[in-house]
Amino acid sequence: MSTPRTLEHPDVVELSLDAVLSALADPMRRRIVVQLANGCHDQACIAFELPVSRSTATHHFRVLRLAGIIEQRYQGTAILNTLRSSCLEERFPGLLAAIVGAEAPSSS
Amino acid sequence: MSTPRTLEHPDVVELSLDAVLSALADPMRRRIVVQLANGCHDQACIAFELPVSRSTATHHFRVLRLAGIIEQRYQGTAILNTLRSSCLEERFPGLLAAIVGAEAPSSS
DNA sequence: TCGCTACGACGATGATCATCGTACTACGCT
DNA sequence: AGCGTAGTACGATGATCATCGTCGTAGCGA
């Protein structure tokens, strides 16, 4: 037990368009976001099966978290990832939907 | 006269989300786009008064043009810049509006 | 207790990029 | 013709970043 591990997340008001767009400019990170947006909520990092090493995957998830795009919380040794859709919508209305929609025409 | 100078522009169907988002991830380029979106149509590059050297400004305008975000055409020695709003809207609906709206709360 | 799993930290590396200065070109005006 | 203006081309440079491998750590199960 002790203190359960926690991960740093920016507050809603701290979200910067620069950080969000820089994070979303990378194809690998967009892939993660699209996968999360397509109903794969609360997935562990490993479940995404990214074609990169674990170190690189960790890096991408952290960039997304620090940009305020995803929320990460520990569950055992795994980390559950969730899209912070409402935070993003509140701060940058329509942005996430536009990008996910542009990337993944498979939905609908 | 001879052949008037022309500049290379990508076709609508060639627009890639990757190029567009990478271009828009830079604050200086977003500044240009926001300025164009706020009614400053057909402005010459120099009219933007960017806080960078001319070489750098040229670079940014070219990145925007090659990403398909702006249209550039010569008029004398100057270059008139226009937002390709309809092309972007056709390819990535809502994207430009979301970014411009998030960046510039001054409008409205 | 002993692994096994999922992930983070650290340091390195190679690529990309934003920035610059300088030299060059094209066009218009006098 | 000569000059000024607007922008381009060409390196160069310093910073950032995506990627990796290795090692460390926390939790779970046998």
Tab-separated table of C-alpha atoms (C1' of nucleotides) in Angstrom:
chain	number	residue	atom	x	y	z
A	1	MET	CA	0.000	0.000	0.000
A	2	SER	CA	1.995	2.977	1.275
A	3	THR	CA	1.082	5.841	-0.987
A	4	PRO	CA	-0.291	4.502	-4.226
A	5	ARG	CA	1.659	5.708	-7.189
A	6	THR	CA	0.216	8.740	-8.819
A	7	LEU	CA	1.002	10.511	-12.061
A	8	GLU	CA	1.139	14.214	-12.711
A	9	HIS	CA	-1.736	15.706	-14.689
A	10	PRO	CA	-2.234	19.322	-15.749
A	11	ASP	CA	-5.375	21.099	-14.636
A	12	VAL	CA	-8.038	22.003	-17.170
A	13	VAL	CA	-7.215	25.705	-17.073
A	14	GLU	CA	-3.543	24.946	-17.620
A	15	LEU	CA	-4.058	23.230	-20.956
A	16	SER	CA	-2.110	24.990	-23.683
A	17	LEU	CA	-3.030	24.791	-27.329
A	18	ASP	CA	0.634	24.604	-28.128
A	19	ALA	CA	1.201	21.494	-26.042
A	20	VAL	CA	-1.960	19.827	-27.316
A	21	LEU	CA	-1.204	20.456	-30.979
A	22	SER	CA	2.438	19.481	-30.614
A	23	ALA	CA	1.378	16.245	-28.968
A	24	LEU	CA	-1.202	15.541	-31.643
A	25	ALA	CA	1.217	16.339	-34.448
A	26	ASP	CA	2.890	12.965	-33.997
A	27	PRO	CA	1.300	10.056	-35.890
A	28	MET	CA	2.103	7.530	-33.176
A	29	ARG	CA	0.375	9.639	-30.546
A	30	ARG	CA	-2.614	10.282	-32.785
A	31	ARG	CA	-2.880	6.542	-33.199
A	32	ILE	CA	-3.175	6.197	-29.436
A	33	VAL	CA	-5.753	8.955	-29.212
A	34	VAL	CA	-7.845	7.554	-32.053
A	35	GLN	CA	-7.753	4.118	-30.473
A	36	LEU	CA	-8.934	5.611	-27.196
A	37	ALA	CA	-11.632	7.594	-28.942
A	38	ASN	CA	-12.911	4.509	-30.710
A	39	GLY	CA	-14.239	2.987	-27.543
A	40	CYS	CA	-11.088	1.417	-26.127
A	41	HIS	CA	-11.367	3.077	-22.748
A	42	ASP	CA	-9.170	2.184	-19.804
A	43	GLN	CA	-6.670	0.254	-21.837
A	44	ALA	CA	-3.221	-0.531	-20.517
A	45	CYS	CA	-0.282	0.873	-22.439
A	46	ILE	CA	0.744	-2.540	-23.680
A	47	ALA	CA	-2.679	-3.254	-25.152
A	48	PHE	CA	-2.110	-0.694	-27.888
A	49	GLU	CA	0.540	-2.830	-29.527
A	50	LEU	CA	2.476	0.106	-30.848
A	51	PRO	CA	5.250	-0.719	-33.322
A	52	VAL	CA	7.906	0.873	-31.133
A	53	SER	CA	9.932	-0.126	-28.121
A	54	ARG	CA	8.474	0.059	-24.624
A	55	SER	CA	10.634	3.067	-23.789
A	56	THR	CA	9.278	4.951	-26.749
A	57	ALA	CA	5.722	3.968	-25.945
A	58	THR	CA	6.143	5.204	-22.379
A	59	HIS	CA	7.492	8.461	-23.773
A	60	HIS	CA	4.476	8.997	-26.027
A	61	PHE	CA	1.992	8.258	-23.280
A	62	ARG	CA	3.720	10.711	-21.012
A	63	VAL	CA	3.665	13.451	-23.634
A	64	LEU	CA	-0.060	12.897	-24.076
A	65	ARG	CA	-0.620	12.966	-20.331
A	66	LEU	CA	1.460	16.111	-19.780
A	67	ALA	CA	-0.428	17.818	-22.582
A	68	GLY	CA	-3.652	16.998	-20.763
A	69	ILE	CA	-4.993	14.776	-23.501
A	70	ILE	CA	-5.145	11.515	-21.586
A	71	GLU	CA	-5.499	10.534	-17.961
A	72	GLN	CA	-3.317	7.779	-16.602
A	73	ARG	CA	-3.868	5.981	-13.329
A	74	TYR	CA	-2.254	2.947	-11.894
A	75	GLN	CA	-4.083	-0.305	-11.393
A	76	GLY	CA	-1.631	-2.815	-10.074
A	77	THR	CA	1.401	-2.801	-12.333
A	78	ALA	CA	-0.639	-1.611	-15.270
A	79	ILE	CA	-1.701	1.894	-16.207
A	80	LEU	CA	-5.189	2.575	-17.409
A	81	ASN	CA	-5.413	5.250	-20.053
A	82	THR	CA	-8.468	7.392	-20.653
A	83	LEU	CA	-9.167	10.270	-22.993
A	84	ARG	CA	-9.862	13.555	-21.196
A	85	SER	CA	-12.552	14.347	-23.730
A	86	SER	CA	-14.619	16.696	-21.591
A	87	CYS	CA	-11.593	18.707	-20.474
A	88	LEU	CA	-10.460	19.130	-24.044
A	89	GLU	CA	-13.941	19.993	-25.221
A	90	GLU	CA	-14.262	22.596	-22.504
A	91	ARG	CA	-10.964	24.223	-23.352
A	92	PHE	CA	-10.749	23.694	-27.120
A	93	PRO	CA	-14.268	22.977	-28.413
A	94	GLY	CA	-14.425	20.762	-31.449
A	95	LEU	CA	-10.691	20.194	-31.688
A	96	LEU	CA	-10.525	16.584	-30.620
A	97	ALA	CA	-13.562	15.607	-32.650
A	98	ALA	CA	-12.135	17.244	-35.744
A	99	ILE	CA	-8.803	15.453	-35.459
A	100	VAL	CA	-10.215	12.057	-34.570
A	101	GLY	CA	-12.804	12.392	-37.313
A	102	ALA	CA	-10.175	13.369	-39.852
A	103	GLU	CA	-7.897	10.518	-38.898
A	104	ALA	CA	-10.356	7.666	-38.555
A	105	PRO	CA	-12.986	7.506	-41.264
A	106	SER	CA	-13.750	3.964	-40.055
A	107	SER	CA	-16.177	5.222	-37.440
A	108	SER	CA	-19.737	5.642	-38.737
B	1	MET	CA	6.049	38.989	-68.620
B	2	SER	CA	7.487	35.631	-69.790
B	3	THR	CA	5.965	33.017	-67.552
B	4	PRO	CA	4.722	34.626	-64.382
B	5	ARG	CA	6.220	33.076	-61.297
B	6	THR	CA	4.077	30.399	-59.772
B	7	LEU	CA	4.287	28.545	-56.485
B	8	GLU	CA	3.653	24.901	-55.840
B	9	HIS	CA	0.418	24.033	-54.046
B	10	PRO	CA	-0.870	20.605	-53.034
B	11	ASP	CA	-4.203	19.466	-54.358
B	12	VAL	CA	-7.152	19.125	-52.025
B	13	VAL	CA	-7.065	15.339	-52.082
B	14	GLU	CA	-3.357	15.359	-51.291
B	15	LEU	CA	-3.739	17.177	-47.992
B	16	SER	CA	-2.352	15.108	-45.152
B	17	LEU	CA	-3.451	15.515	-41.578
B	18	ASP	CA	0.118	14.986	-40.527
B	19	ALA	CA	1.410	17.921	-42.550
B	20	VAL	CA	-1.441	20.172	-41.477
B	21	LEU	CA	-1.082	19.426	-37.778
B	22	SER	CA	2.701	19.681	-37.889
B	23	ALA	CA	2.404	23.039	-39.583
B	24	LEU	CA	-0.172	24.255	-37.102
B	25	ALA	CA	1.851	23.028	-34.132
B	26	ASP	CA	4.166	26.020	-34.448
B	27	PRO	CA	3.038	29.201	-32.670
B	28	MET	CA	4.492	31.488	-35.317
B	29	ARG	CA	2.576	29.728	-38.064
B	30	ARG	CA	-0.625	29.706	-36.026
B	31	ARG	CA	-0.179	33.431	-35.639
B	32	ILE	CA	-0.139	33.788	-39.405
B	33	VAL	CA	-3.194	31.591	-39.812
B	34	VAL	CA	-5.150	33.404	-37.111
B	35	GLN	CA	-4.281	36.734	-38.683
B	36	LEU	CA	-5.519	35.469	-42.033
B	37	ALA	CA	-8.667	34.064	-40.468
B	38	ASN	CA	-9.422	37.370	-38.791
B	39	GLY	CA	-10.200	39.094	-42.035
B	40	CYS	CA	-6.726	39.995	-43.245
B	41	HIS	CA	-7.125	38.389	-46.643
B	42	ASP	CA	-4.605	38.806	-49.429
B	43	GLN	CA	-1.907	40.216	-47.226
B	44	ALA	CA	1.703	40.305	-48.306
B	45	CYS	CA	4.167	38.352	-46.163
B	46	ILE	CA	5.777	41.494	-44.896
B	47	ALA	CA	2.464	42.894	-43.644
B	48	PHE	CA	2.325	40.312	-40.879
B	49	GLU	CA	5.243	41.925	-39.057
B	50	LEU	CA	6.455	38.676	-37.600
B	51	PRO	CA	9.151	38.987	-34.924
B	52	VAL	CA	11.585	36.878	-36.932
B	53	SER	CA	13.986	37.436	-39.802
B	54	ARG	CA	12.777	37.458	-43.393
B	55	SER	CA	14.395	34.088	-44.052
B	56	THR	CA	12.475	32.553	-41.199
B	57	ALA	CA	9.232	34.187	-42.269
B	58	THR	CA	9.672	32.830	-45.780
B	59	HIS	CA	10.261	29.406	-44.291
B	60	HIS	CA	7.039	29.509	-42.269
B	61	PHE	CA	4.944	30.677	-45.191
B	62	ARG	CA	6.309	27.912	-47.342
B	63	VAL	CA	5.533	25.274	-44.731
B	64	LEU	CA	1.964	26.553	-44.556
B	65	ARG	CA	1.671	26.551	-48.325
B	66	LEU	CA	3.130	23.066	-48.745
B	67	ALA	CA	0.752	21.786	-46.084
B	68	GLY	CA	-2.105	23.216	-48.132
B	69	ILE	CA	-3.172	25.675	-45.468
B	70	ILE	CA	-2.559	28.875	-47.401
B	71	GLU	CA	-2.489	29.874	-51.041
B	72	GLN	CA	0.305	32.129	-52.249
B	73	ARG	CA	0.320	33.961	-55.535
B	74	TYR	CA	2.614	36.603	-56.865
B	75	GLN	CA	1.527	40.156	-57.486
B	76	GLY	CA	4.541	42.087	-58.626
B	77	THR	CA	7.316	41.515	-56.145
B	78	ALA	CA	4.878	40.776	-53.364
B	79	ILE	CA	3.075	37.567	-52.526
B	80	LEU	CA	-0.575	37.606	-51.573
B	81	ASN	CA	-1.507	35.055	-48.944
B	82	THR	CA	-4.960	33.571	-48.548
B	83	LEU	CA	-6.363	30.912	-46.265
B	84	ARG	CA	-7.562	27.791	-48.092
B	85	SER	CA	-10.522	27.588	-45.761
B	86	SER	CA	-12.855	25.660	-48.028
B	87	CYS	CA	-10.221	23.088	-48.966
B	88	LEU	CA	-9.427	22.482	-45.328
B	89	GLU	CA	-13.075	22.331	-44.389
B	90	GLU	CA	-13.718	19.810	-47.130
B	91	ARG	CA	-10.850	17.586	-46.080
B	92	PHE	CA	-10.786	18.096	-42.305
B	93	PRO	CA	-14.172	19.485	-41.255
B	94	GLY	CA	-14.113	21.710	-38.202
B	95	LEU	CA	-10.365	21.546	-37.720
B	96	LEU	CA	-9.422	25.054	-38.754
B	97	ALA	CA	-12.345	26.613	-36.927
B	98	ALA	CA	-11.465	24.749	-33.739
B	99	ILE	CA	-7.846	25.857	-33.798
B	100	VAL	CA	-8.506	29.452	-34.765
B	101	GLY	CA	-11.274	29.653	-32.203
B	102	ALA	CA	-9.076	28.205	-29.489
B	103	GLU	CA	-6.223	30.552	-30.287
B	104	ALA	CA	-8.036	33.823	-30.794
B	105	PRO	CA	-10.781	34.579	-28.299
B	106	SER	CA	-10.705	38.165	-29.566
B	107	SER	CA	-13.145	37.425	-32.348
B	108	SER	CA	-16.770	37.864	-31.230
C	1	DT	C1'	10.216	-15.925	-1.421
C	2	DC	C1'	10.906	-15.965	-6.170
C	3	DG	C1'	10.011	-14.869	-10.410
C	4	DC	C1'	7.058	-12.424	-13.900
C	5	DT	C1'	4.773	-8.499	-15.745
C	6	DA	C1'	4.104	-3.608	-16.746
C	7	DC	C1'	6.138	0.357	-16.642
C	8	DG	C1'	9.569	4.440	-15.393
C	9	DA	C1'	14.293	6.571	-15.323
C	10	DC	C1'	18.470	7.509	-17.506
C	11	DG	C1'	21.662	8.400	-21.072
C	12	DA	C1'	22.810	8.206	-25.949
C	13	DT	C1'	22.015	8.994	-30.786
C	14	DG	C1'	20.432	10.468	-35.093
C	15	DA	C1'	16.992	13.247	-37.364
C	16	DT	C1'	14.272	17.128	-37.853
C	17	DC	C1'	13.500	21.912	-37.386
C	18	DA	C1'	13.327	26.993	-36.229
C	19	DT	C1'	16.382	30.462	-36.620
C	20	DC	C1'	19.853	33.288	-38.638
C	21	DG	C1'	22.973	35.969	-42.094
C	22	DT	C1'	24.384	36.631	-46.616
C	23	DA	C1'	23.954	36.593	-51.327
C	24	DC	C1'	20.700	36.434	-55.208
C	25	DT	C1'	16.485	37.297	-58.236
C	26	DA	C1'	12.314	39.396	-59.866
C	27	DC	C1'	9.457	43.347	-60.362
C	28	DG	C1'	8.155	48.219	-60.322
C	29	DC	C1'	9.310	53.082	-60.235
C	30	DT	C1'	11.942	57.221	-61.395
D	1	DA	C1'	19.673	52.377	-66.416
D	2	DG	C1'	19.583	52.526	-61.656
D	3	DC	C1'	17.516	51.843	-57.281
D	4	DG	C1'	14.454	50.057	-53.823
D	5	DT	C1'	11.335	46.504	-52.395
D	6	DA	C1'	9.722	41.681	-51.540
D	7	DG	C1'	10.908	37.521	-51.336
D	8	DT	C1'	14.094	33.112	-52.354
D	9	DA	C1'	18.229	30.099	-51.954
D	10	DC	C1'	21.805	28.363	-49.475
D	11	DG	C1'	24.328	26.886	-45.868
D	12	DA	C1'	25.169	26.869	-40.774
D	13	DT	C1'	23.836	26.328	-36.009
D	14	DG	C1'	21.652	25.197	-31.882
D	15	DA	C1'	17.589	23.122	-29.924
D	16	DT	C1'	14.159	19.803	-29.680
D	17	DC	C1'	12.594	15.250	-30.268
D	18	DA	C1'	11.605	10.280	-31.485
D	19	DT	C1'	13.905	6.311	-30.855
D	20	DC	C1'	16.539	2.897	-28.534
D	21	DG	C1'	18.803	-0.249	-24.858
D	22	DT	C1'	19.644	-1.051	-20.184
D	23	DC	C1'	18.608	-0.984	-15.604
D	24	DG	C1'	15.462	-0.139	-11.717
D	25	DT	C1'	10.871	-0.609	-9.388
D	26	DA	C1'	6.226	-1.755	-8.017
D	27	DG	C1'	2.667	-5.071	-7.778
D	28	DC	C1'	0.785	-9.812	-8.504
D	29	DG	C1'	0.735	-14.755	-8.333
D	30	DA	C1'	2.759	-19.368	-7.421
